[in-house]
Short mmCIF file of C-alpha atoms and ligand atoms in Angstrom, two decimals:
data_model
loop_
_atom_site.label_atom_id
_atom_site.label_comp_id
_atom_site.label_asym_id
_atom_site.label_seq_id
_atom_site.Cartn_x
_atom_site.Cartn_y
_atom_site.Cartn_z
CA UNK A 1 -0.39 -29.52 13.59
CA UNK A 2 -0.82 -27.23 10.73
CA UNK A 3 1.32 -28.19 7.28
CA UNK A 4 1.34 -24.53 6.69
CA UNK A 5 4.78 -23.14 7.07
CA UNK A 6 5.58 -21.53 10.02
CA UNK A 7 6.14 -17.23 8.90
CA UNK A 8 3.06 -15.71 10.44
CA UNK A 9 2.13 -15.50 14.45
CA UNK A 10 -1.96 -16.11 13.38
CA UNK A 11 -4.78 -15.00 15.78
CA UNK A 12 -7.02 -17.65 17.05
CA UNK A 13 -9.62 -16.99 14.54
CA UNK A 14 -10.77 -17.92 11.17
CA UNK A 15 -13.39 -16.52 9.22
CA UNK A 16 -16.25 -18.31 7.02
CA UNK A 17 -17.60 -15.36 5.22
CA UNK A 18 -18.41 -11.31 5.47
CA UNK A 19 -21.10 -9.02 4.21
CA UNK A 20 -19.66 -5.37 3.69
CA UNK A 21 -17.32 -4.21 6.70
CA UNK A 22 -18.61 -6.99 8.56
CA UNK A 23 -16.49 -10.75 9.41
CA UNK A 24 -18.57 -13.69 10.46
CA UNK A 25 -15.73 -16.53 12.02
CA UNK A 26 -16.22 -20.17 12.62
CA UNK A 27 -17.94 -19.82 15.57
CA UNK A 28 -20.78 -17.16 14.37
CA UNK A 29 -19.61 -14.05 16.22
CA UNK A 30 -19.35 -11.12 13.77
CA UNK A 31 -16.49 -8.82 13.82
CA UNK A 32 -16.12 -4.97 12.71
CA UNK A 33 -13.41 -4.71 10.10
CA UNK A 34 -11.19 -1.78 10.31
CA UNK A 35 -7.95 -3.50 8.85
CA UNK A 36 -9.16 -4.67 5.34
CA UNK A 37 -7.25 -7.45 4.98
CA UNK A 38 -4.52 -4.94 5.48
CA UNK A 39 -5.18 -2.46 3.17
CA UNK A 40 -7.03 -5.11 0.52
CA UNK A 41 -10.79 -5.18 0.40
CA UNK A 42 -11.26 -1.90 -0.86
CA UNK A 43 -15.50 -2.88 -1.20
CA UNK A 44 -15.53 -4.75 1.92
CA UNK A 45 -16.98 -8.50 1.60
CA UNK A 46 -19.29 -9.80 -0.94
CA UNK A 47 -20.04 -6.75 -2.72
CA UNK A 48 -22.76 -7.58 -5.13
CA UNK A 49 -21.04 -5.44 -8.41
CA UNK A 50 -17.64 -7.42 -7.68
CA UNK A 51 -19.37 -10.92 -6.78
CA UNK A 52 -21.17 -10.80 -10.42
CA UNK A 53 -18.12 -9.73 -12.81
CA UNK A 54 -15.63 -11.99 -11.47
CA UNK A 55 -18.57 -14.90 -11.50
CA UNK A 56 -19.49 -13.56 -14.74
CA UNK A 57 -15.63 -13.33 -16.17
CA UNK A 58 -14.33 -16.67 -14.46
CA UNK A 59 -17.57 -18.12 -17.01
CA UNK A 60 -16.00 -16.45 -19.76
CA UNK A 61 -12.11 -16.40 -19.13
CA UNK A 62 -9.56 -16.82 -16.35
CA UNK A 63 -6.34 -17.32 -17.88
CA UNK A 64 -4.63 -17.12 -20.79
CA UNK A 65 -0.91 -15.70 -21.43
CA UNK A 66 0.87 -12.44 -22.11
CA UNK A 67 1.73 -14.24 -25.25
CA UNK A 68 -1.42 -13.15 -27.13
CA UNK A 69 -3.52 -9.86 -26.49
CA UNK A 70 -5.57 -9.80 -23.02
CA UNK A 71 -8.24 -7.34 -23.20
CA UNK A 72 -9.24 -6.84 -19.61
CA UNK A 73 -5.78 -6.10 -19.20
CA UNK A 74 -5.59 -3.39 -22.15
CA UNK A 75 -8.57 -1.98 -20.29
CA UNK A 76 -7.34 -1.90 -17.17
CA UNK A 77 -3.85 -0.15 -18.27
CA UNK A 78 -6.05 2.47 -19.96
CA UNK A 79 -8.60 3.33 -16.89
CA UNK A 80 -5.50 3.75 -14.83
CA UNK A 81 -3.60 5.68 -17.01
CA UNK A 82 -6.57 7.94 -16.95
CA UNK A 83 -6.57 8.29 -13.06
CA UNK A 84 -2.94 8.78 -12.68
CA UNK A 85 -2.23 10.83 -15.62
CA UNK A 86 0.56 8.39 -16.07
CA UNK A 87 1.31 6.43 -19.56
CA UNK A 88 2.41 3.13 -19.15
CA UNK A 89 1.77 0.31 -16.61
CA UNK A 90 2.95 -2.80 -15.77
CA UNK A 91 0.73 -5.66 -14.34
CA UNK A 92 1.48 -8.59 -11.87
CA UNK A 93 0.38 -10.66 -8.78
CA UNK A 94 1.62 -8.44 -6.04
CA UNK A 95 3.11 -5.14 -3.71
CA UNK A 96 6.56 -6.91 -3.96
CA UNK A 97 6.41 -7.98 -7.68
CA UNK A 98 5.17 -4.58 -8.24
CA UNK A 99 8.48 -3.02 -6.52
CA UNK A 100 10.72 -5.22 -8.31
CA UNK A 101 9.84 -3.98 -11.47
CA UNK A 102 10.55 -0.66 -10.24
CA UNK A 103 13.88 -1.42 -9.20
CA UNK A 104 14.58 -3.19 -12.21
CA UNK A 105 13.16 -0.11 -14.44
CA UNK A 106 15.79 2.09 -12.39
CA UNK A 107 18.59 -0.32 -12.75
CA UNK A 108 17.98 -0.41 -16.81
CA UNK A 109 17.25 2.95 -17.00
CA UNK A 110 20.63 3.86 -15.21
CA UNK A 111 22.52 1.52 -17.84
CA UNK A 112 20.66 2.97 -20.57
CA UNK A 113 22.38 6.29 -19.45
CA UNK A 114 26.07 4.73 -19.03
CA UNK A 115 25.79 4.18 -14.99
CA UNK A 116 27.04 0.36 -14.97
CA UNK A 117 26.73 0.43 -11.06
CA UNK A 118 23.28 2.26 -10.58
CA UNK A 119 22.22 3.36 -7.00
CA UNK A 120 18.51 3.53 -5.50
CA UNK A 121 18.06 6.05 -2.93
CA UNK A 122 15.79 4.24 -0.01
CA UNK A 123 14.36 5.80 2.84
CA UNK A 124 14.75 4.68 7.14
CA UNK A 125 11.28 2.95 8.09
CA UNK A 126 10.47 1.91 4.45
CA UNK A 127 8.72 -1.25 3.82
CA UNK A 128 8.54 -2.65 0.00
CA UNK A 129 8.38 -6.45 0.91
CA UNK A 130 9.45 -9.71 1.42
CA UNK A 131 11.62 -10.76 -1.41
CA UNK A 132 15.48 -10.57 -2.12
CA UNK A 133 15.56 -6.88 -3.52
CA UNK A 134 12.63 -5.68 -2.18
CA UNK A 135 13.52 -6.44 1.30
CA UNK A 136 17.17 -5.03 0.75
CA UNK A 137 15.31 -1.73 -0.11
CA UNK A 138 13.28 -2.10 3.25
CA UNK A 139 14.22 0.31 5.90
CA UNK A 140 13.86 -2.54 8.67
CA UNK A 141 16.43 -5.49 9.97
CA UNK A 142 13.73 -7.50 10.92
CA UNK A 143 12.72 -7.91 7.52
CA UNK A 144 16.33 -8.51 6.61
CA UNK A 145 17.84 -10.17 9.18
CA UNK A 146 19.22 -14.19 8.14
CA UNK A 147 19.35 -13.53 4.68
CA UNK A 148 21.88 -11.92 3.95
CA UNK A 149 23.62 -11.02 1.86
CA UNK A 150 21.29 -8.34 0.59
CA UNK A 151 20.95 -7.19 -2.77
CA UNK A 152 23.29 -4.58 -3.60
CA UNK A 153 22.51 -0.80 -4.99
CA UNK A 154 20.84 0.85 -2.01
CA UNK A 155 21.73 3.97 -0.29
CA UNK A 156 19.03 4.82 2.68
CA UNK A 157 18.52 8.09 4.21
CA UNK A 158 16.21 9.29 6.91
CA UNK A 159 12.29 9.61 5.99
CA UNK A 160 11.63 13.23 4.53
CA UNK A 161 14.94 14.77 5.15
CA UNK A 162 15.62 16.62 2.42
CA UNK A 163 18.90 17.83 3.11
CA UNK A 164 19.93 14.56 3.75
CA UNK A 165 18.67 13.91 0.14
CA UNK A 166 20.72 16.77 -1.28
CA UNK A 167 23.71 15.64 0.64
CA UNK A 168 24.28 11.96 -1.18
CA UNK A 169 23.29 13.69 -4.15
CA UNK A 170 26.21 15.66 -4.12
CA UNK A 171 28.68 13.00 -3.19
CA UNK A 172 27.31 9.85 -5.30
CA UNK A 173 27.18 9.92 -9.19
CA UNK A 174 25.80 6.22 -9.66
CA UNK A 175 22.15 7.38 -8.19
CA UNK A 176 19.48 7.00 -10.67
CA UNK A 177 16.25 6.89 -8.57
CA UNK A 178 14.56 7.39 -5.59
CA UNK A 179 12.10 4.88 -3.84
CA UNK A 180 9.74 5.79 -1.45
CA UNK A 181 5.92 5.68 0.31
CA UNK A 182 3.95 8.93 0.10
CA UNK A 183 2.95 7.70 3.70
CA UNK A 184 4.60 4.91 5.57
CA UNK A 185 2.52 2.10 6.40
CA UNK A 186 4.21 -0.62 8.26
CA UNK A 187 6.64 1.66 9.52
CA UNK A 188 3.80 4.00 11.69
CA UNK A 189 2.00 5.72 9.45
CA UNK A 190 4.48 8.08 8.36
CA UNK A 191 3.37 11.01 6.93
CA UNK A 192 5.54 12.24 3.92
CA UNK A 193 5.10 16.03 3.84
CA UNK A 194 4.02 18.09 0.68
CA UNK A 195 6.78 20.06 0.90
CA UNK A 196 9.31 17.24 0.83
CA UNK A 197 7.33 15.07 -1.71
CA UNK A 198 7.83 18.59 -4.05
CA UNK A 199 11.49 18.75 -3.00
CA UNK A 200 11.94 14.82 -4.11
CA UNK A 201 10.39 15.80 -7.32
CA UNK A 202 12.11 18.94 -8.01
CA UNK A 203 15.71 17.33 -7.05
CA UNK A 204 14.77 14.30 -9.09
CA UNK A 205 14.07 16.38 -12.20
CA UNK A 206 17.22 18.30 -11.16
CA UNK A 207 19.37 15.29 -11.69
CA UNK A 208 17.59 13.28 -13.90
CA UNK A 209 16.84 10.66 -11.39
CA UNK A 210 13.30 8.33 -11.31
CA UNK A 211 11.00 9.39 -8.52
CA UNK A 212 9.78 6.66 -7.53
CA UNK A 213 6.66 5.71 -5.12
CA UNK A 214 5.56 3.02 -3.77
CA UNK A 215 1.46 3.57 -3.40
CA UNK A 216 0.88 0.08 -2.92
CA UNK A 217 -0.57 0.44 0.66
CA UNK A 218 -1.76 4.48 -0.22
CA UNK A 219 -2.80 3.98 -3.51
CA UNK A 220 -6.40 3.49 -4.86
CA UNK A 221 -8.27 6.15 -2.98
CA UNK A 222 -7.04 4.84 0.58
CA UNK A 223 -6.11 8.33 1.31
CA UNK A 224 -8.94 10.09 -0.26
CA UNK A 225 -7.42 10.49 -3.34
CA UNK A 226 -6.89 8.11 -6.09
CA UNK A 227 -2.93 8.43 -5.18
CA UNK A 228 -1.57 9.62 -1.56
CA UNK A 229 0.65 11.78 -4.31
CA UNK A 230 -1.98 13.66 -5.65
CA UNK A 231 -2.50 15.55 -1.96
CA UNK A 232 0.87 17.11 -3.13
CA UNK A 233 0.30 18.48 -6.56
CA UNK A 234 2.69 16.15 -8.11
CA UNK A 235 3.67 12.65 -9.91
CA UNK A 236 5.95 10.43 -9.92
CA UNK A 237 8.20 9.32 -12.88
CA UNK A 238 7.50 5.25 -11.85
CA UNK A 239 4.21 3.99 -9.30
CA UNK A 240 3.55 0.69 -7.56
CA UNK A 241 0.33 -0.68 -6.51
CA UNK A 242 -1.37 -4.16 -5.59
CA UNK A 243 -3.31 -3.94 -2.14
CA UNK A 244 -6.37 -2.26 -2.85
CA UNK A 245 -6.37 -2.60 -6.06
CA UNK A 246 -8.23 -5.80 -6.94
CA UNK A 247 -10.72 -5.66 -3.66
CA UNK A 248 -9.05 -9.12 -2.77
CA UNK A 249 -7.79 -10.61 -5.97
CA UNK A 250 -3.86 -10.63 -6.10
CA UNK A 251 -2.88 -8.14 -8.52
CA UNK A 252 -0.11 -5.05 -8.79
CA UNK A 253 1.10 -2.83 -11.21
CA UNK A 254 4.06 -0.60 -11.67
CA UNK A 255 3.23 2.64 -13.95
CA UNK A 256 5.83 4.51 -15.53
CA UNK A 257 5.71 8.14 -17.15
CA UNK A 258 8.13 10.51 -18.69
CA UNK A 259 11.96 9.59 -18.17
CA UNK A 260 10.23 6.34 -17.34
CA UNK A 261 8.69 5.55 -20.75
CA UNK A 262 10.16 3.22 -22.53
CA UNK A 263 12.85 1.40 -20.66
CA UNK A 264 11.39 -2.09 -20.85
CA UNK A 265 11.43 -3.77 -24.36
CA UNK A 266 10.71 -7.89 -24.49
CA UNK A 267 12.65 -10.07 -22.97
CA UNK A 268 13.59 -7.26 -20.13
CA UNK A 269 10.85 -8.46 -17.52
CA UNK A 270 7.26 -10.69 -17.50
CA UNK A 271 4.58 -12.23 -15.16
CA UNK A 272 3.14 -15.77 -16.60
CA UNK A 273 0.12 -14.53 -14.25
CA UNK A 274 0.53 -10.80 -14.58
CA UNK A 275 -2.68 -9.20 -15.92
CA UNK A 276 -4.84 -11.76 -16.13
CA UNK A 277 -8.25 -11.27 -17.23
CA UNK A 278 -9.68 -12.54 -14.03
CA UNK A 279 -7.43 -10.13 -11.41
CA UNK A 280 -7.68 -7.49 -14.50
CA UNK A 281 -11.74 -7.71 -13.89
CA UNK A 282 -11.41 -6.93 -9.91
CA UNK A 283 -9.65 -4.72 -10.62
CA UNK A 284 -11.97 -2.86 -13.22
CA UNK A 285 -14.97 -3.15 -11.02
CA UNK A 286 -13.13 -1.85 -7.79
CA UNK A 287 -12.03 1.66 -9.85
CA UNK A 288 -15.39 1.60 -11.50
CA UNK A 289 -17.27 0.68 -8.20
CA UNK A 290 -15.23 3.80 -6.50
CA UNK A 291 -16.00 6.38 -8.99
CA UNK A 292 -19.62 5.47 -9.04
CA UNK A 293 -19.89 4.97 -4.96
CA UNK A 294 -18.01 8.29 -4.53
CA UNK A 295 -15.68 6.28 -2.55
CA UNK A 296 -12.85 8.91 -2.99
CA UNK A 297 -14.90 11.59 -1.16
CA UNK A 298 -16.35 8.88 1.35
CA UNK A 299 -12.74 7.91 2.36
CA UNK A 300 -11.47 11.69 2.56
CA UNK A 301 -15.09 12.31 5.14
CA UNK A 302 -15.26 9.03 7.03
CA UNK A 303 -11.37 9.36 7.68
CA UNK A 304 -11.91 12.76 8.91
CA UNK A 305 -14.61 11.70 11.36
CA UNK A 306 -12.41 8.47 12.83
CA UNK A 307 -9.53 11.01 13.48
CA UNK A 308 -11.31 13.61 15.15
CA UNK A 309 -13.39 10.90 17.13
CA UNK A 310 -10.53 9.06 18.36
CA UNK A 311 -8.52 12.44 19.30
CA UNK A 312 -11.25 13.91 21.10
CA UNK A 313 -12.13 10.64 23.20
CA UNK A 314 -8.37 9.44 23.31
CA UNK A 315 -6.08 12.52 24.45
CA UNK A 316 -3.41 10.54 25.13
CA UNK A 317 -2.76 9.42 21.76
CA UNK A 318 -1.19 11.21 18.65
CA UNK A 319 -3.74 10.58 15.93
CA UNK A 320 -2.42 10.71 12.51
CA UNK A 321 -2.77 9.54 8.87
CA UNK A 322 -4.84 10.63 5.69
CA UNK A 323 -8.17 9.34 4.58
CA UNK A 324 -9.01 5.61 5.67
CA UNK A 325 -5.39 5.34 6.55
CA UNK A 326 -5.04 6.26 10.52
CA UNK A 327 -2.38 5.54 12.59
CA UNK A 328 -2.70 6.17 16.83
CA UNK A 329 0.53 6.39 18.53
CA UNK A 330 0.52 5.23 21.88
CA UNK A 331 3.06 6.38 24.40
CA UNK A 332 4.33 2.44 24.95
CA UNK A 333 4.32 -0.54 22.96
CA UNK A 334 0.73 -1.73 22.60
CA UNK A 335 0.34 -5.26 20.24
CA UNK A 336 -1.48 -6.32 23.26
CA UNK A 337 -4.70 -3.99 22.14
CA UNK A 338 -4.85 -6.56 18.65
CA UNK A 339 -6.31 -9.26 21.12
CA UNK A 340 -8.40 -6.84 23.34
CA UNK A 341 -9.92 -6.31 20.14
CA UNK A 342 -10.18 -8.96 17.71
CA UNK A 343 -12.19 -10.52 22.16
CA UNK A 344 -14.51 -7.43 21.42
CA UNK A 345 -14.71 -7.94 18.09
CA UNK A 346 -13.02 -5.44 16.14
CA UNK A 347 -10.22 -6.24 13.90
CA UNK A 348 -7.31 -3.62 14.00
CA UNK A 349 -3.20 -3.74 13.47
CA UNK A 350 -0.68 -2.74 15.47
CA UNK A 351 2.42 -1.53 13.07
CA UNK A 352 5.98 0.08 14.11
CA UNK A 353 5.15 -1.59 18.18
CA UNK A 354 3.42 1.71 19.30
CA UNK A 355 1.03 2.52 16.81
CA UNK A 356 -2.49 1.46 16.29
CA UNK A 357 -3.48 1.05 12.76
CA UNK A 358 -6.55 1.49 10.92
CA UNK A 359 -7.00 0.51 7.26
CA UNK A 360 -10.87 0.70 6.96
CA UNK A 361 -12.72 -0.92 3.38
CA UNK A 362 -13.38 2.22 1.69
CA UNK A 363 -17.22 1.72 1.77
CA UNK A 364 -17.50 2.46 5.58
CA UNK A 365 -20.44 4.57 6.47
CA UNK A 366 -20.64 6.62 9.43
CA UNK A 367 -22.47 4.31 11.89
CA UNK A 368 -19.18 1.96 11.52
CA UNK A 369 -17.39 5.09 11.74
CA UNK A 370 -18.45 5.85 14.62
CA UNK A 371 -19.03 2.22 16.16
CA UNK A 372 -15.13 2.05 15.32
CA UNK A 373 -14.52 5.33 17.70
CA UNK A 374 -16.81 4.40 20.20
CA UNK A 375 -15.47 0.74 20.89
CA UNK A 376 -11.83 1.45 20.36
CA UNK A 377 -11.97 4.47 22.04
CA UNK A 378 -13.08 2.37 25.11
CA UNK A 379 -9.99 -0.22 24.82
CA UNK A 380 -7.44 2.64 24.33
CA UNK A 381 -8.25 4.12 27.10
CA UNK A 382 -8.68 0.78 29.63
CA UNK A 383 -5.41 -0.47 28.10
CA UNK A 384 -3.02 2.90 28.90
CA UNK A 385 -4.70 3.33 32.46
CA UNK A 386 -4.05 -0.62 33.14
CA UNK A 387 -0.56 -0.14 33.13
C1 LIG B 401 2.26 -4.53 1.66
C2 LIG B 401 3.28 -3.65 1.04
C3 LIG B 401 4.23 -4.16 0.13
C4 LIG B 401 4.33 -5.63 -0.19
O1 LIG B 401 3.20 -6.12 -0.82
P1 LIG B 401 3.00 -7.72 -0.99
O2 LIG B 401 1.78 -7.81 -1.83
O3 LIG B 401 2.84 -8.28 0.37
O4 LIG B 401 4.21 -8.23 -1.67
C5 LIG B 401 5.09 -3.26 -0.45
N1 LIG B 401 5.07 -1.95 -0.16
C6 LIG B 401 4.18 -1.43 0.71
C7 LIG B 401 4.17 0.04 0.97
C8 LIG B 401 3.26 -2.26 1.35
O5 LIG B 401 2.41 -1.76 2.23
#
């Protein structure tokens, strides 16, 4: 009996080690990885450049405190201020850390402005994680079922409806922000479109509200761009990240820009782990590894290719998504085609009960490319005639 606590359904697998977008489990047998840890090992396994600066920088450093300057972590504000084109960031351990400092930004900033009962506008299908506030802003009761009471100070509306948008605007004065993914992840692969994301941002300038996104699954070049926002032309007032952003070391940030600048003073929020030189170091080497790599291009190319691939040889299926972030909606519940898979050894997700997704490391060539359309092409299509 395992002494782990019981919150995740595991597969019967574990893994010893991986080389690029390969796994290698207990047993020997090597496994194609199209999930990335969900969304996490943005250089695949072992890559040399990332192996060698955090051996080299757990020699030199791993730890120290946010009480004294950290240097990796003064770096690693700067390189992604220079990506974003935002000005101030944020760092800490993780997607859900990074979203509570969002929603504690908006909360302050509302106060700041004389709104003693500020409101964040969340969106149907949303997913921002697993603790108290962030699963209150989650647009799923599954996440939020048996613990209640939820954290107060949401409003939700449907996924890019605008009007819907325009309509609580117009009927609630205590709404300082917005929250929401550029593309939802666990909820299907959602795809927000350009013309809403501009509508958020012109109706959030409008009213002098935070828009808000959480890129923690889209961000760092998963789409093809360094942010799933950056398709769109514009930016947000306040960004989250973690997944991808430390190839594997637990990190997030929240970034904050214009109406956003300068909400936080000391004492308002902290991390005793947040930007530490060791997670600040991954997460140099992954931006520095995908500038050098051309990983943004390789994401926007190899996505392409998996999308066409799997609609040509799956008609069936709606194929949709942006860069290495694909999702294939089936016409029935499929979690079953997780198993088929991981038994032909190809590690996938299946998110939102119908819909097949694929989170590929962003260092995927076009041999696994096209390995990845040939052999889940082939399961697709056994698993909708079976039935
Ligand atoms: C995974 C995810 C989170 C939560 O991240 P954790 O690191 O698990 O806390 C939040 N938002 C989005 C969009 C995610 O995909």
């Amino acid at each position: 009996m395992s002494h782990l606590m019981n919150t995740y359904a595991r597969l019967p697998v574990a893994f010893t080690h991986g080389q690029a977008c390969r796994l290698y489990d207990t047993e020997g047998r090597e496994y194609l990885d199209a999930l990335s840890g969900i969304a996490v090992n943005t250089l695949g396994h072992g890559h040399p450049q990332l192996v060698a600066d955090l051996a080299a920088q757990a020699g030199r450093l791993i730890h120290t405190s946010n009480l004294y300057g950290v240097r990796e972590a003064e770096a690693l504000a700067d390189r992604l201020a220079e990506v974003s084109g935002m000005s101030e960031v944020f760092l800490c351990n993780s997607g859900c850390e990074a979203n509570e400092a969002t929603i504690k930004l908006a909360r302050l900033y509302g106060h700041k402005r004389g709104v003693d009962q500020p409101v964040v506008v969340v969106m149907e299908s949303s997913f921002h994680g697993r603790t108290l506030a962030t699963l209150s802003a989650t647009g799923n009761r599954k996440v939020q079922a048996g613990f209640e009471p939820l954290v107060a100070g949401f409003l939700r509306v449907p996924f890019g409806d605008l009007a819907a948008l325009k309509v609580v605007a117009e009927h609630n004065q205590n709404i300082v922000a917005v929250l929401l993914e550029p593309i939802q992840g666990e909820g299907g692969i959602n795809v927000a479109s350009t013309e809403y994301l501009r509508g958020v941002r012109e109706l959030c300038d409008a009213r002098q509200w935070l828009m808000m996104l959480d890129e923690v699954q889209t961000g760092i070049g998963r789409t093809g761009k360094w942010f799933a926002h950056q398709h769109a032309g514009i930016r947000p007032d306040v960004m989250s990240l973690a997944k991808g952003l430390g190839s594997g070391v637990p990190i997030g940030a929240c970034l904050g820009e214009g109406r956003a600048k300068g909400v936080f003073a000391p004492g308002n929020h902290g991390s005793t782990f947040g930007g530490n030189p060791l997670a600040c170091r991954a997460a140099l080497t992954t931006l520095e590894v995908i500038e050098r790599q051309g990983l943004l291009a390789n994401a926007e190319r190899i996505g392409q290719r998996i999308r066409d691939g799997i609609a040509q040889a799956c008609p069936a299926t709606k194929v949709r998504g942006m860069g290495l972030m694909i999702g294939i909606e089936l016409d029935r519940p499929c979690a079953d085609l997780v198993k088929l898979a991981l038994a032909d050894g190809l590690l996938i997700n299946v998110t939102a009960e119908r819909v097949v997704r694929l989170l590929p490391p962003l260092i995927f060539t076009e041999a696994d490319a096209d390995e990845l359309v040939g052999r889940l092409s082939v399961l697709v299509n056994r698993f909708l005639a079976a039935k």
